[in-house]
Coordinates of C-alpha atoms and ligand atoms in Angstrom, one line a residue:
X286 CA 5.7 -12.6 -11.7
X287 CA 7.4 -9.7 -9.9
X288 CA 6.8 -9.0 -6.6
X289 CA 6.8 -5.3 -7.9
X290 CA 4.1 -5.5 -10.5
X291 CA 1.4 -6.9 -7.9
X292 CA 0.4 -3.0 -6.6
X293 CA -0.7 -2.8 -10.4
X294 CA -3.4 -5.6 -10.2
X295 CA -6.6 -5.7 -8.6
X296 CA -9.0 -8.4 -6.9
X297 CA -11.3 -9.8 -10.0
X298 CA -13.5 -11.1 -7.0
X299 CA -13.5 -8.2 -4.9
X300 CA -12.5 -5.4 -7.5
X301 CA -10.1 -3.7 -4.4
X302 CA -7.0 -5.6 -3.3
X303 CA -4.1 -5.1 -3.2
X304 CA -2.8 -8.5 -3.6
X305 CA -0.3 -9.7 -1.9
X306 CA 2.9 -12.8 -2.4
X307 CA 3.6 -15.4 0.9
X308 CA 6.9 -16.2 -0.5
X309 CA 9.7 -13.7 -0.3
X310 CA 12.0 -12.0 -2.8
X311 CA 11.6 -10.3 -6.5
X312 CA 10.5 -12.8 -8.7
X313 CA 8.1 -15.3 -7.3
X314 CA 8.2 -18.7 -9.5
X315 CA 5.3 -20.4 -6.9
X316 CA 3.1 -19.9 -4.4
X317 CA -0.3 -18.0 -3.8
X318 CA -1.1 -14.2 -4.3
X319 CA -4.1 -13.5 -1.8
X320 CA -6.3 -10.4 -1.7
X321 CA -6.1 -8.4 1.0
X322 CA -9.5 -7.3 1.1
X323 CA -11.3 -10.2 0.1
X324 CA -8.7 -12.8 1.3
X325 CA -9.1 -14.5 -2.2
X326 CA -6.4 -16.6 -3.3
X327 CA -5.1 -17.1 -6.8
X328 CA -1.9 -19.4 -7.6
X329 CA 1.5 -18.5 -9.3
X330 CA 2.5 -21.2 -11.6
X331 CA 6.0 -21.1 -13.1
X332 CA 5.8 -17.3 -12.7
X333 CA 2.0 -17.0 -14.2
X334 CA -0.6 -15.4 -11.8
X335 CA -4.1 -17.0 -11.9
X336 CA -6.7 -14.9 -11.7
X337 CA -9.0 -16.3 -13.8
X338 CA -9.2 -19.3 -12.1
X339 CA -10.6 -22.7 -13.7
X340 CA -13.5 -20.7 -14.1
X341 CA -14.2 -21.4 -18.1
X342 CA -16.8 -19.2 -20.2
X343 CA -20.0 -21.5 -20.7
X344 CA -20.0 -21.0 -24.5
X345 CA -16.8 -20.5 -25.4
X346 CA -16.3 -19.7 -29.5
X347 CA -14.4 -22.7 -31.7
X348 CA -11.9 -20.2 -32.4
X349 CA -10.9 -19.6 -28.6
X350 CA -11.1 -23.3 -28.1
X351 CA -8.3 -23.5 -30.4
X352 CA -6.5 -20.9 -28.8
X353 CA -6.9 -22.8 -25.1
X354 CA -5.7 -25.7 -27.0
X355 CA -2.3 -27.1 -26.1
X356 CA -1.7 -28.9 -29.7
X357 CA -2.2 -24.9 -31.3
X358 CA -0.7 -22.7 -28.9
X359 CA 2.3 -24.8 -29.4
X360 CA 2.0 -24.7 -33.0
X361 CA 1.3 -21.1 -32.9
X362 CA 4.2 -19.0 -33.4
X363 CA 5.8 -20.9 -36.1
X364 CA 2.4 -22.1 -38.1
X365 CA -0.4 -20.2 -37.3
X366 CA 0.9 -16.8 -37.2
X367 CA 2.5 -16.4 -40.0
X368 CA -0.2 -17.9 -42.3
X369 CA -2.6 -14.9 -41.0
X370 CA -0.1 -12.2 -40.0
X371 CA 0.2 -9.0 -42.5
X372 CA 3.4 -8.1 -42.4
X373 CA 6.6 -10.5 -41.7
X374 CA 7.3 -10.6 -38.1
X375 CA 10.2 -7.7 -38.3
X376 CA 8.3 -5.1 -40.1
X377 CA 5.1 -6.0 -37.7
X378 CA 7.9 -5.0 -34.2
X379 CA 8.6 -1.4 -35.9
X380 CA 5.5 -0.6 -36.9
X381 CA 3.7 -1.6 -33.6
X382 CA 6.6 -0.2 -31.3
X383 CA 6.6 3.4 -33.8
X384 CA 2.8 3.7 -32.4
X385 CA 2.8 2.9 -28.9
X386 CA 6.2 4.8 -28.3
X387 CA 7.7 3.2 -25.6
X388 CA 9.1 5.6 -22.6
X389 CA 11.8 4.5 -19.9
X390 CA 9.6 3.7 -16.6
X391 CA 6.3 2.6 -18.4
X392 CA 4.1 -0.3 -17.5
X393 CA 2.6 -1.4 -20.8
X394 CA 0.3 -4.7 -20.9
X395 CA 0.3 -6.5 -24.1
X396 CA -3.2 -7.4 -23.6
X397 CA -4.1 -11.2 -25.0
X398 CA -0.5 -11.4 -25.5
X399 CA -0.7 -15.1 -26.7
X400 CA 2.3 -16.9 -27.0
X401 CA 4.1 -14.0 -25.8
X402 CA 5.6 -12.6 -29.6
X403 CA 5.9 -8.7 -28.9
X404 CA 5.6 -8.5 -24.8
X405 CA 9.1 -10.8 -25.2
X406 CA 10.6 -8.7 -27.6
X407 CA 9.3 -5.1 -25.7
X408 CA 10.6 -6.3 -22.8
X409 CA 14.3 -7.6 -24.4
X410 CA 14.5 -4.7 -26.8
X411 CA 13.7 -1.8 -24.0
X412 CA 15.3 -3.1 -20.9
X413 CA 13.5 0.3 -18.6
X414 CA 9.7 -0.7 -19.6
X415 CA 7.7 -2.8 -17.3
X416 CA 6.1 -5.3 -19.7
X417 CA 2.7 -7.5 -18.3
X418 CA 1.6 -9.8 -20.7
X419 CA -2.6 -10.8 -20.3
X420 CA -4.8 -14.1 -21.5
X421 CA -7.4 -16.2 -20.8
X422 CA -4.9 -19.4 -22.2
X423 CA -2.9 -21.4 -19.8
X424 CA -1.1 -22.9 -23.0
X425 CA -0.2 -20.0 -25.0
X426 CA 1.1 -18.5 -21.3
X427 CA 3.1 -21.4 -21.2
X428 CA 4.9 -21.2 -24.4
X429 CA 5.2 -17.4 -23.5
X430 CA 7.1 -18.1 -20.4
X431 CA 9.0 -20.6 -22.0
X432 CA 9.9 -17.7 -25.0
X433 CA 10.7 -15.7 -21.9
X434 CA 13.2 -18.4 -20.5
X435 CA 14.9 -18.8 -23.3
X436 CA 15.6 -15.2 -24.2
X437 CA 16.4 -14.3 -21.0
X438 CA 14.2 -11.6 -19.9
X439 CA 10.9 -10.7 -17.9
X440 CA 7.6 -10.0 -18.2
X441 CA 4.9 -10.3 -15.5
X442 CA 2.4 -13.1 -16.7
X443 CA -1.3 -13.2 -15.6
X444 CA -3.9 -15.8 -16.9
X445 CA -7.1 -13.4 -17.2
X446 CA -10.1 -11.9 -18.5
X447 CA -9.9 -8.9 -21.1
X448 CA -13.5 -8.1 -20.5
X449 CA -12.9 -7.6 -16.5
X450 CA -9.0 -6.6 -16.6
X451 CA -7.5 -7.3 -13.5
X452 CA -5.8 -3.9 -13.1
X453 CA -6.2 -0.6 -10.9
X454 CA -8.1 2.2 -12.5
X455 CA -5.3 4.4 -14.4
X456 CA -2.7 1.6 -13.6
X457 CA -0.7 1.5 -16.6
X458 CA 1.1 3.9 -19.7
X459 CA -0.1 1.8 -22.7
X460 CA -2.1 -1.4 -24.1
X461 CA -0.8 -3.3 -26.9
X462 CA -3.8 -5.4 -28.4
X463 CA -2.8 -7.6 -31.5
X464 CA -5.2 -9.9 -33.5
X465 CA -6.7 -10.5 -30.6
X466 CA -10.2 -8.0 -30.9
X467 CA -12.2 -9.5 -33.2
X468 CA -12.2 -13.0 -30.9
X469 CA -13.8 -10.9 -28.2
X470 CA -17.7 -11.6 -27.9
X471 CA -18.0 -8.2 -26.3
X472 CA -15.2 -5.7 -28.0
X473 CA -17.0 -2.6 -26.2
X474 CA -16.3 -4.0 -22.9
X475 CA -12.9 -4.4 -23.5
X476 CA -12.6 -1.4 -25.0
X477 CA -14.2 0.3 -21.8
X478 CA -11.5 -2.2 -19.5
X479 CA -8.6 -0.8 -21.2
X480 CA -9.4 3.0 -21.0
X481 CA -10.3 2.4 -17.4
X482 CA -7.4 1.0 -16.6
X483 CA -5.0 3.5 -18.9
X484 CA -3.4 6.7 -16.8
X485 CA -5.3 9.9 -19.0
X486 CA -3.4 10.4 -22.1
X487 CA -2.2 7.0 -22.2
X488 CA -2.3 4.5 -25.5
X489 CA -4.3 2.2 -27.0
X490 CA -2.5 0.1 -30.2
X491 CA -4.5 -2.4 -31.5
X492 CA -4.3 -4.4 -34.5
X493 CA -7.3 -6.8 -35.9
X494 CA -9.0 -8.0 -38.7
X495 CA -10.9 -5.9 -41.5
X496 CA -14.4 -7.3 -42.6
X497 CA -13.6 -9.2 -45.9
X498 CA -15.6 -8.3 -49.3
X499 CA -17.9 -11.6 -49.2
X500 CA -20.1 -11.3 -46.7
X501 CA -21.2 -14.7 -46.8
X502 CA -17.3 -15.6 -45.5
X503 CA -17.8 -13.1 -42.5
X504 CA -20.9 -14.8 -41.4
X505 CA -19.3 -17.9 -41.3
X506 CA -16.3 -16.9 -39.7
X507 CA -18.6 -14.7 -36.7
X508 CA -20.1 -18.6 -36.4
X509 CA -16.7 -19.3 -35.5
X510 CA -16.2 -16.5 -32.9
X511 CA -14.2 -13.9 -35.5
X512 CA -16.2 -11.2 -35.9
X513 CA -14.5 -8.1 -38.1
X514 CA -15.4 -4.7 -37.3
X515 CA -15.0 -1.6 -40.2
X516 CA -13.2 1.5 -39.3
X517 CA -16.6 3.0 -38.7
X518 CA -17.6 0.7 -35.8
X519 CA -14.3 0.9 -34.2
X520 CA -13.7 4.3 -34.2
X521 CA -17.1 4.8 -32.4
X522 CA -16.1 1.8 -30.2
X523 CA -13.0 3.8 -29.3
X524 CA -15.2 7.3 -28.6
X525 CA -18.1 5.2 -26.6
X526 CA -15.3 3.7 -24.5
X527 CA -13.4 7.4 -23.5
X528 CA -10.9 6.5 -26.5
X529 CA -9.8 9.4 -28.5
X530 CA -7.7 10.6 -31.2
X531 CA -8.2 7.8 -33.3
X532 CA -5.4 7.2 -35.9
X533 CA -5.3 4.3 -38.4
X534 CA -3.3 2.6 -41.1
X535 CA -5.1 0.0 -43.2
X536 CA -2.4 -3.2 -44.5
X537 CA -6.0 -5.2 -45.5
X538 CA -7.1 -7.5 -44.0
X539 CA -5.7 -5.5 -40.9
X540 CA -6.2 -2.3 -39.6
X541 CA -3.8 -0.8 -36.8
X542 CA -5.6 1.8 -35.0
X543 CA -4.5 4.1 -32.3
X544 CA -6.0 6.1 -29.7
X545 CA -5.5 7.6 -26.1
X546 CA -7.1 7.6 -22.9
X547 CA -8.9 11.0 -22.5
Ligands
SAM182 C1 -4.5 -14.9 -32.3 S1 -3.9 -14.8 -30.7 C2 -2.9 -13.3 -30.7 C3 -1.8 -13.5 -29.7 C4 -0.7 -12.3 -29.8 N1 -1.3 -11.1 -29.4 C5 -0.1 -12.3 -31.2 O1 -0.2 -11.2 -31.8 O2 0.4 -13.3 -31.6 C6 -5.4 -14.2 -29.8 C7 -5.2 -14.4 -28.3 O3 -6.3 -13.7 -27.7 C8 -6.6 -14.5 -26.5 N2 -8.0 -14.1 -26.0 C9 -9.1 -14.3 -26.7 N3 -10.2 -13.9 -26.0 C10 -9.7 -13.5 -24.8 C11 -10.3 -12.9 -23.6 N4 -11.6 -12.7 -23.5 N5 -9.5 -12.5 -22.6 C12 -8.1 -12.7 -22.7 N6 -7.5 -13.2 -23.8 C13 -8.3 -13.6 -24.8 C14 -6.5 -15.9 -26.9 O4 -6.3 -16.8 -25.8 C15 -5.2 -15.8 -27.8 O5 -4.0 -16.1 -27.1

């Protein structure tokens, strides 16, 4: 976590801030962040802010159990991903990075980042962005940082909530959201987070999953805690939530839609 990024976050207790570091210097490895306004205190844990606390949703969805799961999240990157993702991992960067066009000086959150696949890269490939990467996971963090370690570059991690984003209104230039939507139990919420937290005219690229053609499959999966939305539903999600100029490209099962902050 750098000392730097902290004006960008916001109290999820009090909702004001700012929060502040006890421990000096740039890059703080340990030690508490506490809220100013609320005197709250969340720790930093080999560089990853709390701020979700061990707060865990009562019902929490099999599918997000897996993801909180140490045994997956390490797992993830070289055997889950793959078996799910649409394009290989290269094509995937280009296409992503093409849509949320990058600019030197931007603070971009790749929100539900996981394991950390594109905030690591963002952040190693464009050395002027400001890269936060977002979950509710401890593990998957973990193996993000570890990622992070290993390729030698930084990216501010927070364990936290997509539907109650820990940021300041207009705080940040874009939101990269990868198969991460349809594991949301309240997509319109998050939806509303991000454009609250985006500057106006700044971009929303998000990829997830396409309903499939048996419907029988879809109801089992949204037993699971997948639930696939058409381009209908989303593009309305988008407009409800102060989303605009939707643009899509459908690689089924996925769709990759993007849209900007009004
Ligand atoms: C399939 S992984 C995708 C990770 C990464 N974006 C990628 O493309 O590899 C989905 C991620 O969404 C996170 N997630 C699900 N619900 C969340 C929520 N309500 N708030 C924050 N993160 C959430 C999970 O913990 C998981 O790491």
């Amino acid at each position: 976590m750098r000392r730097s990024s902290l004006p960008l976050l916001r109290c999820p207790r009090c909702r004001r801030g700012p929060l502040l570091a006890e421990s000096d210097g740039e890059a703080i490895h340990f030690g508490p962040a506490r809220c100013a306004s609320c005197a709250a205190v969340y720790p930093i844990a080999e560089g990853i802010l709390d701020l979700a606390g061990g707060e865990t949703r009562p019902r929490r969805s099999l599918a997000q159990w897996l993801m909180e799961s140490t045994v997956v999240a390490r797992a993830y990157e070289r055997s889950v991903r793959p078996f799910f993702a649409g394009l290989d991992a290269e094509s995937e960067q280009l296409l992503l990075r093409a849509l949320l066009a990058p600019q030197a000086g931007e603070a971009i959150l790749d929100l539900s980042c996981g394991s950390g696949i594109h905030a690591c890269r963002m952040a190693h490939d464009t050395g002027e962005l400001r890269v936060l990467g977002l979950d509710r996971s401890a593990p998957m963090l973990h193996e993000a940082a570890h990622h992070l370690t290993e390729a030698g570059t930084t990216v501010d991690l927070i364990r936290g909530e997509a539907a109650d984003l820990p940021f300041g209104d207009a705080s940040l230039d874009a939101v990269l959201n990868v198969a991460s939507l349809h594991l949301y139990p309240d997509p319109a919420a998050v939806l509303r987070q991000v454009a609250r937290v985006l500057v106006p005219g700044g971009r929303l690229v998000c990829a997830t999953l396409l309903p499939e053609r048996l419907q029988p499959l879809d109801r089992l999966e949204a037993r699971a805690g997948v639930h696939r939305y058409d381009e209908t539903t989303l593009r309305s999600l988008c407009e409800s939530a102060g989303l605009q100029r939707f643009e899509r490209i459908r690689l089924a099962p996925w769709i990759v839609f993007r849209a900007e902050r009004a």
